[in-house]
XYZ file of C-alpha atoms in Angstrom:
659
model
C 9.859 35.354 -2.645
C 8.430 35.481 0.770
C 9.926 31.958 1.420
C 13.297 33.136 0.258
C 13.320 35.998 2.574
C 12.343 33.836 5.718
C 15.065 31.444 4.758
C 17.621 34.412 4.535
C 16.460 35.866 7.805
C 16.606 32.698 9.758
C 19.915 32.008 8.405
C 21.227 35.350 9.572
C 19.718 35.066 12.937
C 21.315 31.450 13.350
C 24.647 33.076 12.391
C 24.264 35.663 15.069
C 23.253 33.113 17.964
C 26.389 31.268 17.029
C 28.803 34.465 16.899
C 27.421 36.079 20.069
C 26.342 33.179 22.191
C 27.948 30.104 20.656
C 24.379 28.417 20.314
C 22.970 26.295 17.658
C 19.158 26.806 17.515
C 16.254 26.319 14.918
C 15.180 29.618 14.520
C 11.216 29.900 14.246
C 9.468 32.891 12.616
C 5.845 34.006 13.363
C 3.281 36.025 11.928
C 2.907 39.391 14.034
C -0.606 39.833 15.585
C -1.144 43.236 13.889
C -0.046 44.337 10.337
C 1.462 47.497 11.810
C 4.126 45.417 13.733
C 5.558 44.289 10.461
C 5.479 41.302 8.293
C 7.645 38.937 10.477
C 8.430 38.275 14.210
C 11.158 36.655 15.909
C 10.627 35.387 19.362
C 13.969 33.466 19.741
C 14.997 35.821 22.652
C 12.346 34.294 24.778
C 13.787 30.825 24.045
C 17.084 31.958 25.395
C 16.106 34.222 28.262
C 16.258 31.232 30.860
C 19.287 29.595 29.426
C 21.287 32.738 29.236
C 19.652 34.242 32.502
C 19.258 37.614 30.792
C 16.070 39.824 29.947
C 14.703 38.727 26.564
C 14.405 42.309 25.464
C 18.444 42.708 26.157
C 18.812 39.535 24.173
C 16.655 40.866 21.261
C 18.529 44.103 21.090
C 21.827 42.372 21.042
C 20.849 40.097 18.218
C 18.862 42.850 16.174
C 22.004 45.242 16.211
C 24.266 42.514 14.663
C 22.139 41.465 11.944
C 23.097 44.335 9.617
C 21.715 44.342 6.167
C 19.299 41.445 4.996
C 18.179 41.413 1.664
C 14.448 42.293 1.192
C 14.331 43.708 4.647
C 14.062 47.476 5.246
C 14.480 47.463 9.277
C 14.152 45.545 12.662
C 12.613 46.779 15.846
C 12.291 45.521 19.200
C 8.712 45.278 20.544
C 6.920 44.177 23.707
C 9.306 42.269 26.237
C 11.614 40.960 23.399
C 10.094 40.284 19.994
C 12.388 41.288 16.966
C 9.630 42.593 14.362
C 10.730 42.640 10.902
C 9.525 45.240 8.322
C 10.073 44.502 4.630
C 11.136 47.037 1.917
C 7.649 46.974 0.597
C 8.437 48.746 -2.721
C 11.326 46.560 -3.756
C 9.389 43.514 -2.470
C 6.590 44.462 -4.997
C 9.258 45.104 -7.709
C 10.443 41.678 -7.232
C 7.091 40.094 -7.563
C 6.551 42.298 -10.585
C 9.513 40.992 -12.382
C 8.454 37.373 -11.676
C 10.509 36.379 -8.536
C 7.396 34.786 -7.080
C 8.703 31.077 -6.177
C 11.250 30.020 -3.745
C 14.049 28.058 -4.816
C 12.951 24.448 -5.419
C 14.252 21.773 -3.222
C 16.916 19.261 -4.551
C 15.550 16.857 -7.081
C 18.327 14.231 -6.457
C 16.529 12.014 -4.031
C 13.385 10.227 -4.820
C 10.448 10.160 -2.411
C 7.937 7.331 -2.634
C 4.434 7.983 -1.438
C 2.078 5.018 -1.311
C -1.629 5.847 -0.890
C -5.053 4.703 -1.938
C -4.314 0.973 -1.188
C -8.291 -0.325 -1.397
C -8.624 -4.077 -1.156
C -9.720 -4.895 -4.662
C -12.952 -6.750 -3.435
C -15.699 -4.017 -3.648
C -16.344 -0.578 -4.720
C -14.367 2.189 -3.233
C -16.211 4.123 -0.354
C -15.862 7.487 1.088
C -13.240 6.604 3.686
C -10.889 5.557 0.666
C -11.390 8.980 -0.907
C -9.881 10.652 2.263
C -6.611 8.339 1.770
C -6.402 9.137 -1.897
C -6.967 12.817 -1.550
C -4.667 13.340 1.190
C -1.940 11.334 -0.515
C -2.453 12.928 -4.008
C -2.190 16.464 -2.441
C 0.910 15.760 -0.410
C 2.371 14.375 -3.908
C 1.340 17.750 -5.457
C 2.881 19.581 -2.666
C 6.363 17.796 -2.971
C 6.231 18.141 -6.786
C 5.397 21.735 -6.572
C 8.720 22.234 -4.423
C 10.675 20.266 -7.176
C 11.005 17.034 -5.665
C 11.019 13.692 -7.483
C 8.063 11.659 -6.508
C 6.955 8.189 -7.383
C 3.346 7.381 -6.578
C 2.573 3.792 -5.578
C -0.969 2.206 -5.144
C -0.395 -1.284 -3.357
C -2.736 -3.798 -4.461
C -3.501 -6.725 -1.811
C -4.895 -9.157 -4.405
C -4.069 -12.157 -2.274
C -5.713 -11.128 1.074
C -8.771 -12.206 3.112
C -11.193 -9.547 1.582
C -10.440 -10.951 -1.977
C -10.694 -14.458 -0.569
C -14.170 -13.824 0.763
C -15.600 -12.405 -2.342
C -14.018 -15.233 -4.469
C -15.577 -17.754 -1.922
C -18.874 -15.948 -2.320
C -19.021 -16.328 -5.909
C -17.558 -19.806 -5.954
C -19.665 -21.226 -2.965
C -22.634 -19.050 -2.506
C -23.433 -18.462 -5.969
C -21.819 -21.380 -7.605
C -20.490 -19.143 -10.353
C -17.860 -20.100 -12.826
C -15.132 -18.067 -14.051
C -17.202 -17.358 -17.398
C -20.216 -16.463 -15.311
C -18.221 -13.826 -13.300
C -16.526 -12.519 -16.603
C -20.208 -11.993 -17.992
C -20.813 -9.959 -14.920
C -17.587 -8.017 -15.350
C -18.670 -7.363 -19.160
C -22.163 -6.236 -18.260
C -22.413 -2.540 -18.713
C -25.845 -2.244 -17.081
C -24.424 -2.913 -13.189
C -20.985 -1.900 -12.134
C -18.989 -5.115 -11.210
C -17.557 -3.237 -8.141
C -20.992 -2.641 -6.881
C -21.994 -6.204 -7.235
C -19.051 -7.271 -5.086
C -20.117 -4.718 -2.568
C -23.085 -6.318 -2.007
C -21.712 -9.949 -2.231
C -18.996 -9.035 0.277
C -21.642 -7.779 2.777
C -23.773 -11.070 2.137
C -20.796 -13.573 2.857
C -19.695 -11.481 5.771
C -23.341 -11.939 7.235
C -23.331 -15.566 6.272
C -19.955 -16.246 8.138
C -21.803 -15.112 11.538
C -24.857 -17.347 10.704
C -22.627 -20.342 9.692
C -19.157 -20.056 11.381
C -18.137 -23.484 9.717
C -18.191 -21.792 6.479
C -15.034 -19.793 7.442
C -13.314 -22.931 6.208
C -14.170 -21.578 2.639
C -12.016 -18.470 3.321
C -9.004 -20.448 4.529
C -9.224 -23.023 1.420
C -9.786 -20.176 -0.855
C -7.025 -18.120 0.598
C -4.389 -21.098 0.364
C -5.395 -21.413 -3.358
C -5.016 -17.810 -3.949
C -1.368 -17.757 -2.352
C -0.374 -20.810 -4.251
C -1.188 -18.937 -7.514
C -2.525 -21.731 -9.723
C -5.734 -23.546 -10.361
C -9.306 -22.219 -11.195
C -9.855 -20.451 -7.702
C -6.502 -18.442 -8.144
C -7.610 -17.721 -11.735
C -10.975 -16.485 -10.506
C -9.318 -14.212 -7.694
C -6.988 -12.723 -10.414
C -9.998 -11.668 -12.695
C -12.116 -10.406 -9.790
C -9.190 -8.452 -8.423
C -8.154 -7.007 -11.678
C -11.606 -5.956 -12.597
C -12.133 -4.101 -9.311
C -8.821 -2.306 -9.386
C -9.703 -1.045 -13.012
C -12.936 0.432 -11.309
C -10.841 1.996 -8.669
C -8.280 3.457 -10.976
C -11.405 5.009 -12.961
C -13.174 6.393 -9.752
C -9.877 8.116 -8.638
C -9.262 9.497 -11.922
C -12.633 11.298 -11.727
C -10.802 13.386 -8.845
C -7.656 14.170 -10.747
C -5.788 11.243 -8.897
C -3.095 9.396 -10.932
C -0.429 6.595 -9.965
C 2.887 5.706 -11.434
C 2.776 1.929 -10.436
C 0.686 -0.687 -8.882
C 2.688 -3.249 -6.947
C 0.660 -6.206 -6.305
C 0.787 -8.791 -3.419
C 0.805 -11.702 -5.736
C 4.045 -10.795 -7.200
C 5.447 -10.303 -3.719
C 4.636 -13.925 -3.241
C 5.263 -15.444 -6.527
C 8.859 -13.508 -6.724
C 9.846 -14.771 -3.545
C 10.030 -11.245 -2.050
C 8.954 -12.649 1.422
C 11.153 -15.714 1.332
C 14.128 -13.395 0.868
C 12.809 -10.918 3.692
C 12.265 -13.975 5.865
C 15.838 -15.428 5.358
C 17.080 -12.039 6.374
C 14.909 -11.626 9.352
C 15.912 -15.067 10.564
C 19.696 -14.478 9.835
C 19.737 -11.423 11.863
C 17.535 -13.095 14.682
C 14.926 -10.387 14.346
C 12.613 -13.156 14.499
C 12.134 -16.337 16.225
C 10.161 -19.598 16.143
C 7.773 -20.037 19.033
C 7.886 -23.573 20.671
C 4.994 -22.987 23.242
C 2.062 -20.760 24.198
C -0.696 -19.207 22.153
C 1.804 -18.505 19.232
C 3.251 -22.019 19.134
C 4.380 -23.027 15.570
C 4.530 -19.272 14.512
C 7.394 -17.142 13.597
C 7.050 -14.049 15.873
C 9.130 -10.737 16.213
C 9.825 -10.323 20.016
C 8.121 -7.580 21.696
C 11.308 -5.890 22.699
C 11.902 -5.067 19.077
C 8.885 -2.699 18.963
C 7.775 -2.170 22.417
C 8.880 1.476 22.792
C 7.326 2.553 19.426
C 4.245 0.755 20.123
C 3.761 2.170 23.538
C 4.034 5.665 22.130
C 1.420 4.849 19.374
C -1.016 3.029 21.583
C -0.033 2.061 25.117
C -3.017 -0.643 25.269
C -1.831 -2.160 21.914
C 0.327 -5.102 23.073
C 1.322 -6.229 26.363
C 5.037 -6.444 27.377
C 4.999 -10.196 27.090
C 3.211 -10.127 23.782
C 4.946 -10.579 20.460
C 3.854 -10.032 16.976
C 3.132 -12.913 14.711
C 4.911 -12.633 11.278
C 4.207 -16.120 9.901
C 1.332 -18.213 11.193
C 1.478 -21.724 12.507
C -0.324 -22.918 9.027
C 2.657 -21.280 7.003
C 0.943 -18.273 5.745
C 2.367 -14.941 6.051
C 0.511 -12.110 8.027
C 0.227 -8.861 6.010
C 2.787 -7.208 8.359
C 5.342 -9.836 7.064
C 4.579 -8.912 3.551
C 4.620 -5.285 4.334
C 8.069 -5.638 5.791
C 9.378 -7.279 2.512
C 7.579 -4.428 0.516
C 9.203 -1.708 2.584
C 12.641 -3.259 2.134
C 11.899 -3.194 -1.758
C 10.863 0.422 -1.628
C 14.176 1.446 -0.251
C 16.059 -0.871 -2.704
C 17.268 -3.210 0.159
C 15.805 -6.506 -0.872
C 18.049 -7.328 -3.542
C 15.135 -8.178 -5.906
C 12.790 -6.539 -8.181
C 9.431 -7.073 -9.854
C 8.862 -7.272 -13.579
C 6.603 -4.551 -14.939
C 4.097 -4.323 -17.622
C 1.963 -1.243 -18.969
C -1.488 -1.355 -17.149
C -2.898 1.646 -18.862
C -2.300 5.401 -20.104
C -4.213 8.345 -18.580
C -5.693 11.011 -21.020
C -2.510 13.192 -20.551
C -0.112 10.408 -21.594
C 1.112 9.323 -18.299
C 1.714 5.686 -18.248
C 0.479 3.533 -15.311
C 2.617 0.405 -14.844
C 1.642 -2.894 -12.802
C 3.962 -5.422 -11.411
C 4.174 -9.023 -12.950
C 6.006 -11.951 -12.460
C 6.664 -12.643 -16.204
C 10.306 -12.284 -16.823
C 9.468 -11.540 -20.628
C 7.615 -8.489 -19.752
C 8.928 -5.124 -21.402
C 11.356 -3.324 -19.387
C 9.669 -0.669 -17.204
C 11.072 2.569 -15.529
C 13.079 2.187 -12.453
C 10.752 1.872 -9.445
C 11.710 1.893 -5.753
C 14.967 2.805 -4.445
C 13.598 5.782 -2.467
C 15.423 8.044 -0.082
C 12.194 8.519 1.983
C 8.903 6.741 1.929
C 5.506 7.975 3.078
C 2.801 5.407 3.688
C -0.693 6.846 3.669
C -2.596 4.594 5.823
C -5.311 5.194 8.574
C -4.320 5.578 12.256
C -5.787 2.381 13.130
C -2.712 1.004 11.582
C -0.317 2.761 13.732
C 0.936 -0.315 15.592
C 1.392 -2.384 12.554
C 3.436 0.406 10.856
C 5.620 0.562 13.794
C 6.178 -3.261 13.703
C 7.289 -2.726 9.986
C 9.663 0.057 11.115
C 10.877 -2.261 13.920
C 11.814 -4.968 11.197
C 13.918 -2.578 9.403
C 15.732 -1.600 12.603
C 16.375 -5.165 13.563
C 17.938 -5.840 10.068
C 20.179 -2.864 10.743
C 18.504 -0.416 8.482
C 18.182 2.501 10.956
C 18.564 5.217 8.155
C 15.634 3.810 6.294
C 13.713 3.187 9.392
C 14.086 6.751 10.223
C 13.149 7.662 6.534
C 9.869 5.609 6.940
C 6.906 7.903 7.617
C 3.471 6.589 8.681
C 1.409 9.604 7.098
C -1.766 8.661 9.119
C -5.308 10.124 9.413
C -8.505 9.299 11.170
C -11.814 7.913 9.627
C -14.426 9.609 7.638
C -18.081 9.498 8.887
C -21.119 11.045 7.504
C -23.487 13.702 8.879
C -26.987 12.159 9.550
C -28.742 14.511 6.970
C -26.127 13.444 4.351
C -26.940 9.594 5.221
C -30.611 10.556 4.547
C -29.610 12.218 1.367
C -27.869 9.050 0.116
C -30.821 6.921 0.975
C -29.307 5.364 4.192
C -32.188 4.454 6.655
C -31.243 5.738 10.333
C -32.698 4.974 13.526
C -34.042 8.032 15.621
C -30.933 7.669 17.869
C -28.528 7.753 14.781
C -30.540 10.831 13.550
C -29.422 12.754 16.600
C -25.740 11.581 16.644
C -23.047 14.296 15.312
C -21.868 11.692 12.722
C -22.739 8.052 11.630
C -19.684 5.507 11.018
C -19.848 3.418 7.973
C -18.736 -0.247 7.403
C -18.033 -1.828 4.229
C -18.380 -5.125 5.909
C -21.954 -4.718 6.942
C -22.544 -2.918 3.493
C -23.547 0.553 5.425
C -21.690 3.257 3.669
C -21.634 5.455 0.599
C -19.684 4.367 -2.475
C -17.405 6.876 -3.732
C -18.905 6.948 -7.250
C -22.276 7.433 -5.679
C -20.986 10.229 -3.554
C -19.404 12.008 -6.641
C -22.554 11.480 -8.646
C -24.722 13.222 -5.972
C -22.419 16.028 -5.694
C -22.523 16.644 -9.442
C -26.093 16.343 -9.537
C -26.551 18.921 -6.585
C -23.989 21.302 -8.136
C -25.592 21.055 -11.721
C -29.061 22.030 -10.404
C -27.268 25.062 -8.979
C -25.305 25.791 -12.300
C -28.561 25.411 -14.569
C -30.472 27.784 -12.244
C -27.680 30.433 -12.692
C -26.508 29.971 -16.077
C -29.433 28.332 -18.049
C -28.314 29.839 -21.379
C -24.832 27.836 -21.316
C -24.593 24.765 -23.222
C -25.542 21.591 -21.500
C -22.024 20.075 -21.930
C -20.335 23.065 -20.322
C -22.683 23.338 -17.669
C -22.036 19.644 -16.837
C -18.131 20.215 -16.905
C -18.618 23.467 -14.495
C -20.906 21.115 -11.998
C -18.098 18.414 -12.176
C -15.390 20.830 -11.393
C -17.373 22.322 -8.424
C -18.133 19.062 -7.321
C -14.685 17.712 -7.229
C -13.596 20.953 -5.857
C -16.014 20.668 -2.926
C -15.121 17.161 -2.170
C -11.378 17.521 -2.411
C -11.489 20.781 -0.129
C -13.804 19.161 2.498
C -11.364 16.279 2.777
C -8.176 18.559 3.164
C -9.369 21.217 5.251
C -9.313 19.409 8.384
C -6.061 18.269 10.042
C -5.221 14.533 9.626
C -5.852 13.649 13.322
C -9.447 14.861 13.013
C -12.429 12.703 12.454
C -14.524 14.271 9.516
C -18.193 13.982 9.237
C -18.835 14.678 5.657
C -22.003 16.769 4.993
C -23.002 17.573 1.463
C -24.489 20.862 2.108
C -21.568 22.249 3.803
C -19.204 21.052 1.369
C -21.066 22.552 -1.685
C -21.692 25.870 0.113
C -20.367 29.059 -1.796
C -20.033 30.651 1.552
C -17.581 29.877 4.360
C -14.424 27.536 4.380
C -15.100 25.469 1.129
C -13.864 24.570 -2.295
C -16.573 26.617 -4.249
C -15.840 29.611 -2.244
C -12.265 29.451 -3.257
C -13.202 28.728 -6.820
C -15.547 31.462 -6.831
C -12.688 34.151 -5.800
C -10.458 32.827 -8.727
C -13.679 33.159 -11.062
C -14.313 36.647 -9.832
C -10.521 37.711 -10.613
C -10.886 36.389 -13.956
C -14.121 38.097 -14.558
C -12.560 41.597 -13.546
C -9.773 41.140 -16.197
C -12.238 39.777 -18.894
C -14.800 42.669 -18.478
C -11.780 45.253 -18.568
C -11.085 43.930 -21.946
C -14.696 43.553 -23.001
C -15.189 47.142 -22.284
C -12.425 48.229 -24.596
C -9.412 48.183 -22.255
C -6.096 46.300 -22.791
C -4.226 44.474 -20.139
C -1.071 46.629 -19.872
C 2.343 45.266 -19.791
C 2.789 45.641 -16.098
C 6.598 45.624 -16.028
C 6.461 48.772 -18.158
C 3.071 50.339 -16.939
C 4.162 50.106 -13.109
C 6.967 52.519 -12.553
C 8.975 52.295 -9.366
C 7.206 55.500 -8.133
C 3.739 53.879 -8.966
C 4.664 50.901 -7.019
C 5.915 52.845 -3.903
C 2.604 54.722 -4.050
C 0.625 51.457 -4.418
C 2.479 49.446 -1.275
C 1.605 52.463 1.041
C -2.224 51.550 0.840
C -2.160 49.081 3.972
C -5.236 47.025 2.376
C -3.444 46.614 -1.111
C -0.129 45.731 0.572
C -1.546 43.134 2.901
C -3.309 41.372 -0.199
C -0.202 41.487 -2.275
C 1.787 39.974 0.662
C -0.744 37.382 1.274
C -0.734 36.273 -2.257
C 2.852 35.895 -2.342
C 3.065 33.582 0.427
C 1.839 30.439 -1.375
C 5.115 28.801 -1.516
C 5.711 29.545 2.056
C 2.518 28.064 3.031
C 3.445 24.816 1.066
C 6.964 24.517 2.692
C 4.953 24.837 6.024
C 2.541 22.155 5.022
C 5.300 19.697 4.091
C 7.370 20.353 7.205
C 4.225 19.558 9.195
C 2.745 16.820 7.009
C -0.472 18.718 6.905
C -1.989 19.467 3.658
C -4.551 21.342 5.612
C -2.401 24.261 5.903
C -2.654 24.679 2.118
C -6.285 24.481 2.267
C -6.376 26.959 4.926
C -4.136 29.450 2.834
C -6.348 29.226 -0.093
C -9.148 29.952 1.876
C -7.430 33.002 3.417
C -6.384 34.218 0.143
C -9.847 33.841 -1.275
C -11.335 35.770 1.570
C -8.970 38.527 1.449
C -9.536 38.844 -2.360
C -13.361 38.638 -2.120
C -13.140 41.703 0.382
C -10.921 43.669 -2.097
C -13.338 42.768 -5.019
C -16.313 44.193 -2.717
C -14.370 47.310 -1.635
C -12.327 48.358 -4.795
C -13.516 49.364 -8.187
C -10.799 48.381 -10.477
C -12.382 48.865 -13.834
C -13.706 52.277 -13.109
C -10.551 53.609 -11.474
C -9.599 56.804 -13.346
C -6.093 57.177 -12.384
C -4.223 55.157 -14.989
C -1.276 54.399 -12.722
C -3.497 53.094 -9.868
C -5.627 51.262 -12.384
C -2.707 49.609 -13.822
C -1.496 48.564 -10.135
C -5.071 47.209 -9.316
C -5.359 45.214 -12.433
C -1.651 43.838 -11.670
C -2.923 42.930 -8.166
C -5.895 41.092 -9.502
C -4.002 39.347 -12.101
C -1.193 38.336 -9.534
C -3.790 37.159 -6.708
C -5.639 35.033 -9.423
C -2.417 33.473 -10.385
C -1.485 32.571 -6.945
C -5.127 31.263 -6.320
C -4.842 29.078 -9.324
C -1.492 27.636 -8.379
C -2.763 26.867 -4.961
C -5.922 25.397 -5.981
C -3.805 23.117 -8.480
C -1.790 22.029 -5.645
C -5.091 21.036 -3.808
C -6.181 19.194 -7.133
C -8.990 21.652 -7.764
C -9.746 23.348 -11.188
C -11.300 26.707 -11.864
C -14.614 26.556 -13.440
C -15.369 28.850 -16.386
C -18.064 30.258 -14.230
C -19.966 29.929 -10.912
């Protein structure tokens, strides 16, 4: 409802700007510094003062005088040197919330959005860095769907890349294991296969440094995998699929689901790259290098992406450099395959995958995977997006620029503009968390603000180990507080607290912030944490439950709260501010989508939890003797709880039965 009023006000001011000054500007609204100034502030007069060469206060007065009546707004006033302060019709606003007008009109569902996230190389267990990608992507999907958008979630599987080749070479060359041997390891329940591969990947990475000639193993394995036939290719297929299954299971522990798993093997086998290659050559978007360090390669000229690359990283490439798309040995760089994949996402390639069911989630949602088998069952229509968000860390910014440059070179400017690199910075660990997880640190590392992890070196925290440790720590707290509860219920509560703590920690920072994950900070019941927000929702539920347990009946708020009672209720500044804040959930989501920052929703959840906790400590709801005021307080409790739960759901966080 608040979002609806914001949109109507912005539209009314835009009309005034056009009518009075002949201007077309994007109108921004602000939160006043003090609640007494109203619920919204319009600073547009300051933007216009220099352009119109008039005092901002005069401009503001002229704009406000022509606004007339805007639904839901009681009055406008000019404040300071030119702000237009906006006061809502409080009683009418509360009545609208009571009647159920809580959500802004959803966005159009007509155009599909593709969000690609997670994208872990299927060569070892997922680690903490992968969790930030998956949680950011999943939360952005939830935000979009909350606004009514049609979203397809893709998790790209690079099952033919160097990382997979290294693990396969390690099994084949270092350990002399056959396909049957590896299958036995996969089927062994005593040690997770992705953990075995974690150690093996670190081992072969170290071996390459000791014996560089062994890098020939990587090359021959990579060629065999890309060819797609023979014992080595079959071994790679089995290894990658087994690890993907582990990754899917890990992510589901955090409530993360996908719609389709596009695999690189099908991009190769179904000649996606071959089609893209021909298109790029036809449009002269790439050329064959006859000399220099890139002799024998197909490259994209630097002029195609120099401007975008310079904006992303001025030191990334020199002016004379070019991006290799096909190596001199005929193998395709992954940026080349990414161009083909991006074309497919928009339905521009003229080719499609075949699909088969991979699995079904417990809620019945089907997960599909690509295949090159033309006899596979017909799956849903994937791809053909209007907009694509690629959730990839900031170190890949330059390569994402090259992909977009490839689309532009082919003449697909609209789709290039609709290709968004949803970037983020790395996740490190606090020194005390490293010690908690059994990672040995030097005295120097112990003094650092954070410790970087490296999967290639085997230094890091596996995602499942981190989740297990969080659950174990939360369970100890739950058992101490609620020893009388059944063990399975205590375990479930601990899981919800642990997942809430992890997801919130990953989301509360803006995407361009480096995170130093800390166990104790994440699991704290105080401060800006997931458990703190969950606790507020639990408290609200406890008030309503205790009221019923003591013989009360939750009233029908629509009949119990008369217009007169609502009018009295909204005159209390503290109660009004809590109600107003609780009604801004949709506004927070719209702002977060517009800025591409899920952190804004996390911040809003914390602010609402904080405001409700203040209400909880300062207001006696159940003991209130005035029946009208008690009904209003019960409604405020119920409404704030519903908005908290809805916001937590967007963040992928559940409310435990107790804390």
